[in-house]
mmCIF file of C-alpha atoms and ligand atoms in Angstrom:
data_model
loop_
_atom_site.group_PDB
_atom_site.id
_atom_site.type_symbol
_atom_site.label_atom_id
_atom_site.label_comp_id
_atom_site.label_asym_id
_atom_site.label_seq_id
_atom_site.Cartn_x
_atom_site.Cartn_y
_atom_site.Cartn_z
ATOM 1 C CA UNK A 358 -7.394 -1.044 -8.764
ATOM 2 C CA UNK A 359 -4.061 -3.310 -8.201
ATOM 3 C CA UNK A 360 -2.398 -2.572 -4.848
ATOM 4 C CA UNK A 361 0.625 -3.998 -3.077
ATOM 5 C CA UNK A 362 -0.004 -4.291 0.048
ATOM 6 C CA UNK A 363 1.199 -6.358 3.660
ATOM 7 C CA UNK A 364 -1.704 -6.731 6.380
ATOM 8 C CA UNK A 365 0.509 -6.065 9.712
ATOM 9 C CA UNK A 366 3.705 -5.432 10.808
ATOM 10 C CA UNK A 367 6.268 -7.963 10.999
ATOM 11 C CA UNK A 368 9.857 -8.850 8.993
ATOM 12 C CA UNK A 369 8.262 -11.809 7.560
ATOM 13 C CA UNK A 370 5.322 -10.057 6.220
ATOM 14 C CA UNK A 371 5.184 -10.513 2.259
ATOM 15 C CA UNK A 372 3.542 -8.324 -0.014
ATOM 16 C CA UNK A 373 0.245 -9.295 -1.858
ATOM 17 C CA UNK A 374 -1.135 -7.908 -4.667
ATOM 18 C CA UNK A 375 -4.941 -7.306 -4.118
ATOM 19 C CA UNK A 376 -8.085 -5.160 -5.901
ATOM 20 C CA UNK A 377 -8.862 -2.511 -3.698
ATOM 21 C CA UNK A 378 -11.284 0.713 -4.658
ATOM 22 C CA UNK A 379 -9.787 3.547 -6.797
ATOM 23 C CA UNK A 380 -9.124 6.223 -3.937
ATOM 24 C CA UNK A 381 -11.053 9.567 -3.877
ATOM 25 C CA UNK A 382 -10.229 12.882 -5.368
ATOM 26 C CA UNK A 383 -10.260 15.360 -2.449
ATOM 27 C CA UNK A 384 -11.037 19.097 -3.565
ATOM 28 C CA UNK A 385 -7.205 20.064 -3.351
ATOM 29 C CA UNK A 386 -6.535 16.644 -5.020
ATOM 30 C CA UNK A 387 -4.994 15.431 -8.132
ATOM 31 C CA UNK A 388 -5.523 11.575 -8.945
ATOM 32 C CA UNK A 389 -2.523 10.616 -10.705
ATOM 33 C CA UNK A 390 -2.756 7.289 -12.671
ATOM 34 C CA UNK A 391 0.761 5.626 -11.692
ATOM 35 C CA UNK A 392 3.412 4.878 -13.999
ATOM 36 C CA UNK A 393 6.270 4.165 -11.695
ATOM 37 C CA UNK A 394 7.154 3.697 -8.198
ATOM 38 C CA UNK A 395 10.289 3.873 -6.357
ATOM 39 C CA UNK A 396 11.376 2.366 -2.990
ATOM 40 C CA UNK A 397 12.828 2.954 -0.134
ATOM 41 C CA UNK A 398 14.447 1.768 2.948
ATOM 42 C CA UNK A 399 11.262 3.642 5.069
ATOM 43 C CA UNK A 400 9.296 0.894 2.979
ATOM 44 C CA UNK A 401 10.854 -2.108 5.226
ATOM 45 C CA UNK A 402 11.501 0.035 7.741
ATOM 46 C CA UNK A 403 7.408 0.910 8.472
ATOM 47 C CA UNK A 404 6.679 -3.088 7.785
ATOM 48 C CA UNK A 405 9.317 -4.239 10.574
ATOM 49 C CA UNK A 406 7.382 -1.875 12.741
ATOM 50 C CA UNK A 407 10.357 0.033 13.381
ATOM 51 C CA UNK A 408 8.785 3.467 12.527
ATOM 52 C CA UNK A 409 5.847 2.918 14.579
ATOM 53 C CA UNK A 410 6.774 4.486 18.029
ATOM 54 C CA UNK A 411 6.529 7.765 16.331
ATOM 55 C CA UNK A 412 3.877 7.202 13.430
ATOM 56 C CA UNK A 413 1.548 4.749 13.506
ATOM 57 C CA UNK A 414 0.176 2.854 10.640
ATOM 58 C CA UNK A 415 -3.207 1.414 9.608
ATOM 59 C CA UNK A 416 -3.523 -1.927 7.751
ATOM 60 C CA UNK A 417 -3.578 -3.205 5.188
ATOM 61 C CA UNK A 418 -1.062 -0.787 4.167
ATOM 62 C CA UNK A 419 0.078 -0.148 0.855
ATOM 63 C CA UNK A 420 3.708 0.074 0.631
ATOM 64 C CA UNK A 421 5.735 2.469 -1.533
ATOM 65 C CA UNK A 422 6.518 6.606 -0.908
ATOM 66 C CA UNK A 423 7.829 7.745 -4.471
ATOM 67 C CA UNK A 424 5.861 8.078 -7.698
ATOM 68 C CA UNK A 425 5.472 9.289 -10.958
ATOM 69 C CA UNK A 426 2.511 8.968 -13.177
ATOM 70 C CA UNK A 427 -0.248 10.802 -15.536
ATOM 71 C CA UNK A 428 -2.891 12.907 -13.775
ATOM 72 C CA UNK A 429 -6.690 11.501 -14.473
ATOM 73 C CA UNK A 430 -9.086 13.979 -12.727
ATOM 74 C CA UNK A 431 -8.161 17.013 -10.170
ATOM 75 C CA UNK A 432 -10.666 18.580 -7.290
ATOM 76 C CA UNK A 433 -12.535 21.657 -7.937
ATOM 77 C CA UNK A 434 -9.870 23.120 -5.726
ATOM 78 C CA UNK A 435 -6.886 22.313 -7.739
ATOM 79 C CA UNK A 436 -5.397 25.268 -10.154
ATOM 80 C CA UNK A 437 -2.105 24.168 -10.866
ATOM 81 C CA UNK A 438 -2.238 21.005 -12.372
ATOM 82 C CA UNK A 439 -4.758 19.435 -15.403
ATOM 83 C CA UNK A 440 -5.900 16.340 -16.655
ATOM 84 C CA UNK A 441 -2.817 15.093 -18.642
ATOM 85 C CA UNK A 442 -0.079 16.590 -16.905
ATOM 86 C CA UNK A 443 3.108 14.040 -16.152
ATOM 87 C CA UNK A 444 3.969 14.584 -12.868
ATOM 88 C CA UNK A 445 6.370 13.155 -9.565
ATOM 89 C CA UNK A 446 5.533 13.492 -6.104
ATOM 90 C CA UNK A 447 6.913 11.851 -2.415
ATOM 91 C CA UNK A 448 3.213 12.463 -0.688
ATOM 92 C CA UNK A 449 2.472 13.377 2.851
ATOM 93 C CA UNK A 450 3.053 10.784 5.251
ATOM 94 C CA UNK A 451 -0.735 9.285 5.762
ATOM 95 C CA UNK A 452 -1.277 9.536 2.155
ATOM 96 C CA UNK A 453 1.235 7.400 0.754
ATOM 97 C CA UNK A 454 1.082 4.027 -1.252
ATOM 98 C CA UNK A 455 2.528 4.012 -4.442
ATOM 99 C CA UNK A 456 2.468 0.397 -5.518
ATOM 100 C CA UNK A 457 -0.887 1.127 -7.132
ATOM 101 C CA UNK A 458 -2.737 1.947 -9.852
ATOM 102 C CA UNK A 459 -3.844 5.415 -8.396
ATOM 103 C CA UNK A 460 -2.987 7.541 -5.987
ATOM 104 C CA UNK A 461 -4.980 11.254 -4.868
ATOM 105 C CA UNK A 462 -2.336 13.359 -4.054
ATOM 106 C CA UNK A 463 -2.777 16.600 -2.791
ATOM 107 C CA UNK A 464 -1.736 19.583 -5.363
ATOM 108 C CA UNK A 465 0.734 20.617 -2.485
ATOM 109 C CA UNK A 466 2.948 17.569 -2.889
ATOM 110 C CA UNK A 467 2.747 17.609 -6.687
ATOM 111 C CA UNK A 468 5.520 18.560 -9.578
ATOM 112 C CA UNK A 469 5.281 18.443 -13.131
ATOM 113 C CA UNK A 470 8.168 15.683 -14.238
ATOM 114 C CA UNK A 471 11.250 16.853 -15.855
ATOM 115 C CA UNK A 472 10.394 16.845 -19.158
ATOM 116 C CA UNK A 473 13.809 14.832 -20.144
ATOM 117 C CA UNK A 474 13.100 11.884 -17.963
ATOM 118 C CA UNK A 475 10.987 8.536 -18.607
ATOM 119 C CA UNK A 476 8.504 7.365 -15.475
ATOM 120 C CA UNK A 477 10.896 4.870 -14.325
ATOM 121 C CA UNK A 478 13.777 8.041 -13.790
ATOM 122 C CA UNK A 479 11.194 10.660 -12.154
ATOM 123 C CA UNK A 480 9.992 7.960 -9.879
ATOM 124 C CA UNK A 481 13.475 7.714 -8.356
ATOM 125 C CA UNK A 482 13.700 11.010 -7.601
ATOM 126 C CA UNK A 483 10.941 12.683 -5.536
ATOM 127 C CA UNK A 484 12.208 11.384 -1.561
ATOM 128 C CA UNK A 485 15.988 10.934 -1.965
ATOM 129 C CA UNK A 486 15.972 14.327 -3.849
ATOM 130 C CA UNK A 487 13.841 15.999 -0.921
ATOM 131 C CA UNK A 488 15.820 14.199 1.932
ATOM 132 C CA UNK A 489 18.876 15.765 0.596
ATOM 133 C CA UNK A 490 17.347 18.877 -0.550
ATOM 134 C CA UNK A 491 16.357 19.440 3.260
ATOM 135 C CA UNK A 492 19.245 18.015 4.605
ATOM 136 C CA UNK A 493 21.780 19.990 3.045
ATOM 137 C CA UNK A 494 19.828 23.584 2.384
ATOM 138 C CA UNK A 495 17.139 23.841 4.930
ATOM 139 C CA UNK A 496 19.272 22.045 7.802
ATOM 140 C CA UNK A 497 23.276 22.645 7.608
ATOM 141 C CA UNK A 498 22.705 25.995 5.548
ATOM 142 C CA UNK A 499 25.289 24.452 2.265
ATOM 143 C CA UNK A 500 27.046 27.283 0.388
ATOM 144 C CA UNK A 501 29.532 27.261 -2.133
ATOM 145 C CA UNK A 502 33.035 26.028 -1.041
ATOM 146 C CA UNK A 503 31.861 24.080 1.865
ATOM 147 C CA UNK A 504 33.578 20.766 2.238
ATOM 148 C CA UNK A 505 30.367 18.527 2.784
ATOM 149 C CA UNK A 506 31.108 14.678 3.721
ATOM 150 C CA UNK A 507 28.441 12.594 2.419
ATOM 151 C CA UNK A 508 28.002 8.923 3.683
ATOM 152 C CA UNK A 509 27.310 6.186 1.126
ATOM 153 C CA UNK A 510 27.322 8.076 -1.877
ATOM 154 C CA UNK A 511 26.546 5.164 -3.862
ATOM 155 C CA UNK A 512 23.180 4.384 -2.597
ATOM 156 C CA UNK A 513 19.842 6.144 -2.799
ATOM 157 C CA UNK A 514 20.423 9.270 -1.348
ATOM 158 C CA UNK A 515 24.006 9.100 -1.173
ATOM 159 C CA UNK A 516 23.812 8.935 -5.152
ATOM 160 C CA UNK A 517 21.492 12.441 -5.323
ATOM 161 C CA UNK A 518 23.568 14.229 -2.695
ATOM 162 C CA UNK A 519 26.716 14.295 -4.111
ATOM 163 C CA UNK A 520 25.872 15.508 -7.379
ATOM 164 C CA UNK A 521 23.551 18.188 -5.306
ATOM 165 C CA UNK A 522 26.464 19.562 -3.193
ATOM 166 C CA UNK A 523 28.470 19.551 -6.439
ATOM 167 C CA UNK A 524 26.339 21.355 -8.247
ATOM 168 C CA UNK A 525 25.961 23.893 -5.783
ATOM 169 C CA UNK A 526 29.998 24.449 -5.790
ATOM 170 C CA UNK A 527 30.702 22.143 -2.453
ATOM 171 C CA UNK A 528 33.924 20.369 -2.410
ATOM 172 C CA UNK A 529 32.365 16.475 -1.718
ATOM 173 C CA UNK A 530 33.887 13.808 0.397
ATOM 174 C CA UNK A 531 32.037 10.572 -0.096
ATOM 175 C CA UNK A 532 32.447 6.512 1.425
ATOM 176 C CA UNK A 533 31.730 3.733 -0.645
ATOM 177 C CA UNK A 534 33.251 0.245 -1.103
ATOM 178 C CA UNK A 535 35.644 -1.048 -3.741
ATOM 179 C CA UNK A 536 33.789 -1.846 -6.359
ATOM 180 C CA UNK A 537 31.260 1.861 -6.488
ATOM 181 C CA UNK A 538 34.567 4.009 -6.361
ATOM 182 C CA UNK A 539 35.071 4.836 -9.636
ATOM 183 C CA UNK A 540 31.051 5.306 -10.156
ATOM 184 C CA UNK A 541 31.097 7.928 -7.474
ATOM 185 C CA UNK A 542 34.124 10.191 -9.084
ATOM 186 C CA UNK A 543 31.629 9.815 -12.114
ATOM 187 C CA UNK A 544 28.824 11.687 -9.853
ATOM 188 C CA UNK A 545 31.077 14.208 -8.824
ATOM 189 C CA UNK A 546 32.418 13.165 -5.850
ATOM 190 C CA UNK A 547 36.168 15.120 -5.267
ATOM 191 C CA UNK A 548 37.487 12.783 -2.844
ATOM 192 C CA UNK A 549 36.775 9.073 -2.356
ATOM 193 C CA UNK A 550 37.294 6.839 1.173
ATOM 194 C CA UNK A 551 36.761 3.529 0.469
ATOM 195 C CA UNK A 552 35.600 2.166 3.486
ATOM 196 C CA UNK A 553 37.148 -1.161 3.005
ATOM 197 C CA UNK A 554 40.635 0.217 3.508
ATOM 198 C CA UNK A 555 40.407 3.213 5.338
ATOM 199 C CA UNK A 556 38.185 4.684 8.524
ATOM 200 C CA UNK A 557 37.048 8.304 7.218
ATOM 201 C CA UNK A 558 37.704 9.686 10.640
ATOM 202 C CA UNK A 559 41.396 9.082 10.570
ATOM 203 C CA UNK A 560 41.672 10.574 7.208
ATOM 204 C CA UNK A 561 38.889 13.610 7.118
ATOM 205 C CA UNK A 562 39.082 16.648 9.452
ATOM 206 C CA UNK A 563 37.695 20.383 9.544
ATOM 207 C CA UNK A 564 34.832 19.730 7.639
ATOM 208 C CA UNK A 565 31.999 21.855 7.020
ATOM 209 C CA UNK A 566 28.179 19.479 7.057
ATOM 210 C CA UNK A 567 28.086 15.518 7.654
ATOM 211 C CA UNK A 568 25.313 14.279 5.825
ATOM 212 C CA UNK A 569 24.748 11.268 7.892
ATOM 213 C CA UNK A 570 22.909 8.462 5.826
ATOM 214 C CA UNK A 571 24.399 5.142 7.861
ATOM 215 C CA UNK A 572 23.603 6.303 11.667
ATOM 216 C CA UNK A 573 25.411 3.912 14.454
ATOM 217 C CA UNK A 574 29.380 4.131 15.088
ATOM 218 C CA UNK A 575 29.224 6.306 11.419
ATOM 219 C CA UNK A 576 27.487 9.081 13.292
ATOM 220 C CA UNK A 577 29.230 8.995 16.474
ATOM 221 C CA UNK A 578 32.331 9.390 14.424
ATOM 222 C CA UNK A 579 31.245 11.781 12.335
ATOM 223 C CA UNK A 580 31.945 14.728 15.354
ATOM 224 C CA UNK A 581 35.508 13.776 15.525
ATOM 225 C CA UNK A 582 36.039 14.966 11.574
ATOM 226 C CA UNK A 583 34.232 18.559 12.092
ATOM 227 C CA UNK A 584 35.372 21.988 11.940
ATOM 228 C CA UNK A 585 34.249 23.719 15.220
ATOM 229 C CA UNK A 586 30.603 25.397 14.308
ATOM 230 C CA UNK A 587 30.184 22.478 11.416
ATOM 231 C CA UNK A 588 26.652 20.371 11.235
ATOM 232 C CA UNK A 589 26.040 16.767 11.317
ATOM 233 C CA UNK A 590 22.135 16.033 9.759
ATOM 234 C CA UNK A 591 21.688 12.684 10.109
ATOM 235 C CA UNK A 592 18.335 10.478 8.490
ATOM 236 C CA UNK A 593 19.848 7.442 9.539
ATOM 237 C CA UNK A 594 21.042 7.935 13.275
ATOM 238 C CA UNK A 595 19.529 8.785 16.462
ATOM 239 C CA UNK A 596 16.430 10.986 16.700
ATOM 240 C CA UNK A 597 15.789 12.930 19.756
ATOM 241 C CA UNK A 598 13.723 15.883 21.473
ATOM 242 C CA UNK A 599 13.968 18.353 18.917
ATOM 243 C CA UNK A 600 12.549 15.924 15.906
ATOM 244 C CA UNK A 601 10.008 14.981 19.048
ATOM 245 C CA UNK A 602 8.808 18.480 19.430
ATOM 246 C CA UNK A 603 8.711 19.212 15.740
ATOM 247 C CA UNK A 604 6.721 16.165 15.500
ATOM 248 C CA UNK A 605 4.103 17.236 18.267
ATOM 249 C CA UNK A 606 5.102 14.020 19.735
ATOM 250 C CA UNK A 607 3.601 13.882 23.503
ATOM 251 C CA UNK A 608 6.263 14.239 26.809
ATOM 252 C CA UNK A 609 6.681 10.355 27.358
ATOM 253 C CA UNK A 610 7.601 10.112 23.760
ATOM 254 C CA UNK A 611 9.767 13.718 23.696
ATOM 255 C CA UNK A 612 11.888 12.232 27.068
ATOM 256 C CA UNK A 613 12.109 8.925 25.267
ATOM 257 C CA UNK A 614 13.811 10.307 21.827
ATOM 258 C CA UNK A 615 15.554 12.836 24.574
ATOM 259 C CA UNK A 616 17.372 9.648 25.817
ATOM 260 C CA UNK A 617 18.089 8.028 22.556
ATOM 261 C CA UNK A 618 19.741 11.527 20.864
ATOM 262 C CA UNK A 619 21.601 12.075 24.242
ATOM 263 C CA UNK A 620 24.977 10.413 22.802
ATOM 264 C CA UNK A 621 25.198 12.150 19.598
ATOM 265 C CA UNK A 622 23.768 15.611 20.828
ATOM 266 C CA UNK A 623 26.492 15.391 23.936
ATOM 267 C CA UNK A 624 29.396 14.254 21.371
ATOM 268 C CA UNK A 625 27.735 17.831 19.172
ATOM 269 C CA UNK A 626 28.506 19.584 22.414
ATOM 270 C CA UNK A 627 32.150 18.621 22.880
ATOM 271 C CA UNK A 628 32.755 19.386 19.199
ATOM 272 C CA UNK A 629 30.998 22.866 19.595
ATOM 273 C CA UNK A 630 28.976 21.901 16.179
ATOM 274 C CA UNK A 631 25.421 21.222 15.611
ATOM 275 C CA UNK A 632 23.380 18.118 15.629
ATOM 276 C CA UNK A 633 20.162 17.331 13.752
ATOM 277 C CA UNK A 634 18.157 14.274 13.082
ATOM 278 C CA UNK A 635 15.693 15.034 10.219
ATOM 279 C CA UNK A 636 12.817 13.526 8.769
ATOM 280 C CA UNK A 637 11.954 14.411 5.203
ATOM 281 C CA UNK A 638 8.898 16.056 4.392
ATOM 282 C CA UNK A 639 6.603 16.421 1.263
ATOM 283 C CA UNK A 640 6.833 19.434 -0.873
ATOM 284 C CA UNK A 641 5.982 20.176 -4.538
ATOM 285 C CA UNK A 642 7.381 23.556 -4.798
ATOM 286 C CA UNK A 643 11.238 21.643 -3.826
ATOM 287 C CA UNK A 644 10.448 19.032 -6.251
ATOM 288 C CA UNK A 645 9.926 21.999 -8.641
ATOM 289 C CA UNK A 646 12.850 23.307 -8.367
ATOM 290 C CA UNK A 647 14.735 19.864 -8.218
ATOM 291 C CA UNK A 648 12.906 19.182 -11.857
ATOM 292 C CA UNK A 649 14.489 22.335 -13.162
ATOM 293 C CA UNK A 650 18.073 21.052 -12.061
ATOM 294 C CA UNK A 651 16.915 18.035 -13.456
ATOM 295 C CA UNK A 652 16.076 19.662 -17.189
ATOM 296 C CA UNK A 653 19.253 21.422 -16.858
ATOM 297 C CA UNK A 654 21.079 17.905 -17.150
ATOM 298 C CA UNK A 655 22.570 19.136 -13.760
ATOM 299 C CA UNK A 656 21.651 16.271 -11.767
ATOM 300 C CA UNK A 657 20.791 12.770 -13.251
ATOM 301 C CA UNK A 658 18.257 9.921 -11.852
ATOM 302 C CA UNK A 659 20.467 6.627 -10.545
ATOM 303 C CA UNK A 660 18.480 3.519 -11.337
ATOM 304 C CA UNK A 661 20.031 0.454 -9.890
ATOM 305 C CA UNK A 662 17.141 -2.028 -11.495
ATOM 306 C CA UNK A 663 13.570 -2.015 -12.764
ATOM 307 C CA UNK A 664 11.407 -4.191 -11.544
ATOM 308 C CA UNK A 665 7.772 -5.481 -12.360
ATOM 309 C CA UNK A 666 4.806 -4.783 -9.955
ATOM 310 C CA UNK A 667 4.213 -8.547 -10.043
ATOM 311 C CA UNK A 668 7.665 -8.605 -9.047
ATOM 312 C CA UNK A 669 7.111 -5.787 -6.119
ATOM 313 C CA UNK A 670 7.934 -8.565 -3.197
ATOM 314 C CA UNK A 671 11.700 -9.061 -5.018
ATOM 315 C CA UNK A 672 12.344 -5.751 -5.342
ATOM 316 C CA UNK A 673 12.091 -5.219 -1.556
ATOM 317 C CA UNK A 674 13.978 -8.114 -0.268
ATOM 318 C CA UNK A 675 16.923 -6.717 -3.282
ATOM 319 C CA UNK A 676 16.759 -3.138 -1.592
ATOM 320 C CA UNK A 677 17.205 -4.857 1.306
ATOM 321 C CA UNK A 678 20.549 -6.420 0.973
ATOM 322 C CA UNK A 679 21.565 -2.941 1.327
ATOM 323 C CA UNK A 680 23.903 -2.839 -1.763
ATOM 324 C CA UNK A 681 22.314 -0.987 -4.077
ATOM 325 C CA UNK A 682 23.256 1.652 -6.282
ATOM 326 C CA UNK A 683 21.266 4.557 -7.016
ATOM 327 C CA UNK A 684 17.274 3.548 -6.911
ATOM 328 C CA UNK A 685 15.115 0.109 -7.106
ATOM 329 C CA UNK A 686 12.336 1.069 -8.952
ATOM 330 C CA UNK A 687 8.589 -0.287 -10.040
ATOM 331 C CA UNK A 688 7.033 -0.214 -13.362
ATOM 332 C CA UNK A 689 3.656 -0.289 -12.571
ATOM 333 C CA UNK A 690 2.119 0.142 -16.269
HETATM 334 N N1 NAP B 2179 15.125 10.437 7.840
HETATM 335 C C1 NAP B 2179 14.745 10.537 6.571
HETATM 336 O O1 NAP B 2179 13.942 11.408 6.199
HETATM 337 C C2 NAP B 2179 15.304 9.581 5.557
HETATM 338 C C3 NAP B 2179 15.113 9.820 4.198
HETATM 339 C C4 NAP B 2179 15.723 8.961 3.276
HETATM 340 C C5 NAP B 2179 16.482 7.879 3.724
HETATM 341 N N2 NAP B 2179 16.618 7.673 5.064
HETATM 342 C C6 NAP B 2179 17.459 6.565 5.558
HETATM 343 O O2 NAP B 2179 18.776 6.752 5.044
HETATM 344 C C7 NAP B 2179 19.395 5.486 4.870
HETATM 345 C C8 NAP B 2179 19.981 5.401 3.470
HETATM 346 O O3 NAP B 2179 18.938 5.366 2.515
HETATM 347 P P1 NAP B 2179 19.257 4.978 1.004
HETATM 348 O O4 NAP B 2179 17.996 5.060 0.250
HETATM 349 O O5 NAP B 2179 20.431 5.742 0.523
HETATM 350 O O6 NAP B 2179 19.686 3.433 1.203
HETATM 351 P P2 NAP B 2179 20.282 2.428 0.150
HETATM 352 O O7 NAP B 2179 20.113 2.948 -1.239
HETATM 353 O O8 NAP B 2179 19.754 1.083 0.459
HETATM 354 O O9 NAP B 2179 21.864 2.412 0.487
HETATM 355 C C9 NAP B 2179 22.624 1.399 -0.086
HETATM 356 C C10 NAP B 2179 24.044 1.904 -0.251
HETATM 357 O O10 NAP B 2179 24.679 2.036 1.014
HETATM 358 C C11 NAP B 2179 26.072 1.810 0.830
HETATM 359 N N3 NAP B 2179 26.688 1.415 2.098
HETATM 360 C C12 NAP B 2179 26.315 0.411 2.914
HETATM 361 N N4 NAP B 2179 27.136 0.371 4.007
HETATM 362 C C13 NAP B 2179 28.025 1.395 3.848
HETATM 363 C C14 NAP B 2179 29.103 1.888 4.640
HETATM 364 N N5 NAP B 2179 29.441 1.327 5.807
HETATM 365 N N6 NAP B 2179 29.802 2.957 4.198
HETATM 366 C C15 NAP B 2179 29.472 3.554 3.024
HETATM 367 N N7 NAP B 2179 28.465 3.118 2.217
HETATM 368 C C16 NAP B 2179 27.748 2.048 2.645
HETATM 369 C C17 NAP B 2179 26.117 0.698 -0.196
HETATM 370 O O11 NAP B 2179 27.325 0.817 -0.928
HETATM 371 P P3 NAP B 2179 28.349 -0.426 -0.965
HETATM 372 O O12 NAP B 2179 27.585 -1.556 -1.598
HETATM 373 O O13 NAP B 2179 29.489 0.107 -1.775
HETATM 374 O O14 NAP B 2179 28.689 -0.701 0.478
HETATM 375 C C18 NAP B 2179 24.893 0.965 -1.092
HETATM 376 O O15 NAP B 2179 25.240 1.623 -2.296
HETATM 377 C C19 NAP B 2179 18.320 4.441 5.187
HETATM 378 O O16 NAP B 2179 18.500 4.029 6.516
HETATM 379 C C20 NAP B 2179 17.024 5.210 5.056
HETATM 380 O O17 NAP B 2179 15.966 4.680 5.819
HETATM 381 C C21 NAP B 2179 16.049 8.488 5.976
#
């Protein structure tokens, strides 16, 4: 099969396209025949070998986390899914690479697509849609009426998040420049900073959840807009002992990620709110339940551009520019 893949880690590395083997069906496997991909910043991110203190990669490495595609064979294990079925899935770390013709995915990580969306649109979905499943729910604990400030609604994540928290009866602050204001009122967005003009923390205060997407200065700041007992979950910011230990990280790594979340979880302290760092994690049955909101025309896929898999290398370098809106995706067939 067709894979894109770089052979080490390094900013300048380029994608090739190369024939590698078809990969094998494990017994609680599905190989899924891929349709679409989607990417992600974690895709540059793991190639700069800025990832790679905490998970390490093996090369070459085919890039790309998000897919959706047509399932071809299943392991004698499998019961939930048949030859046939469309379905979406953000795999396991380890088992990722979804600029390909096929990936085995295990039945875990799996959904069946919405049934209302093409390839292109459920390949957009499965990590943003987990990241701020996890973030929102299974982190700050989001209920109805919360005021929940989302960075960058008009990228990736930001984009799913809002309409998330809206649909779940949050009242949703968002930043975004000039130019993606009006598009993020469209996604349900109640209140609007553009960041061009105006610094969110001299405008927002007793909020309930910060969902953190930019990290830096935007995270520090974040404490200053928080009601006391109010959550900041950031995937962009500082990591520290906590993601260590959930990580099974060993104690030179734990002290070292101890050090680096020291700022935020000291400026957490003075606030009296909470402070986590997150990294998203596969799971089928969330995607499930994301495909349902999905069906319900509750939440709708954000496609910036489509790109070719011939094209794969452009379609990094234009996520990277960092001014996206909504999802760069991969038609792969
Ligand atoms: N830890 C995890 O599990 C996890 C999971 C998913 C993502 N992430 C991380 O989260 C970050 C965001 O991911 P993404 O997919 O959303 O990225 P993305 O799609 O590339 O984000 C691009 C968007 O960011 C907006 N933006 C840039 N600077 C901004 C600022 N200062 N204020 C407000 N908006 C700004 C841009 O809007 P304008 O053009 O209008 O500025 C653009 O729409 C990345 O660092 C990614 O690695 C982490």
């Amino acid at each position: 099969m067709k894979a894109a893949v770089i052979s080490k880690y390094g900013r300048d590395q380029k994608l090739s396209l190369v024939d590698i083997d078809v990969p094998v069906c494990g017994a609680c496997d599905a190989l899924v025949e891929i349709h679409a991909a989607s990417l992600n910043p974690i895709d540059f991110k793991i190639r700069d070998g800025k990832i790679r203190f905490i998970r390490s990669y093996s090369f070459p490495w085919i890039m790309g986390h998000d897919l959706a595609g047509v399932v071809t064979a299943v392991g004698s294990k499998v019961t939930r899914f048949k030859v046939g079925d469309k379905v979406f899935s953000r795999p396991r770390n380890g088992r990722t690479g979804s600029l390909a013709q096929f990936i085995a995915v295990n039945e875990n990580e799996l959904a069946l697509m919405p049934k209302n969306l093409s390839f292109e649109e459920a390949a957009s979905i499965p990590l943003v849609g987990l990241t701020s499943w996890q973030a929102l729910f299974d982190t700050a604990h989001m209920k109805s009426g919360d005021h929940v400030f989302i960075q960058a609604g008009s990228g990736g994540v930001g984009s799913f998040a809002v309409q998330l928290a809206k649909q779940f009866g949050a009242y949703v602050i968002t930043t975004t420049s000039s130019r993606n204001v009006e598009f993020v009122r469209g996604l349900g967005a109640d209140e609007v900073i553009d960041y061009t003009s105006k610094k969110f923390e001299d405008v927002l205060q007793n909020v309930d959840i910060v969902f953190d997407t930019l990290g830096g200065e935007a995270l520090y700041k974040s404490f200053q807009v928080l009601r006391p007992g109010g959550w900041v979950v950031s995937i962009s910011g500082d990591p520290d002992q906590r993601l260590a230990q959930d990580m099974g990280l060993n104690f030179f790594k734990r002290e070292v990620l101890r050090l680096v979340g020291r700022k935020a979880n000291k400026l957490a302290a003075k606030a009296r709110a909470h402070y986590r760092f997150i990294f998203m994690h596969s799971s089928g049955s969330q995607l499930a339940q994301i495909a349902q909101l999905i069906e319900a025309g509750k939440i709708k896929p954000i496609i910036d551009k489509v790109f070719s898999f011939e094209e794969s290398q452009l379609a990094v370098e234009y996520l990277e520019q960092g001014r996206s809106r909504g999802k760069v995706v991969i038609k792969i067939r």
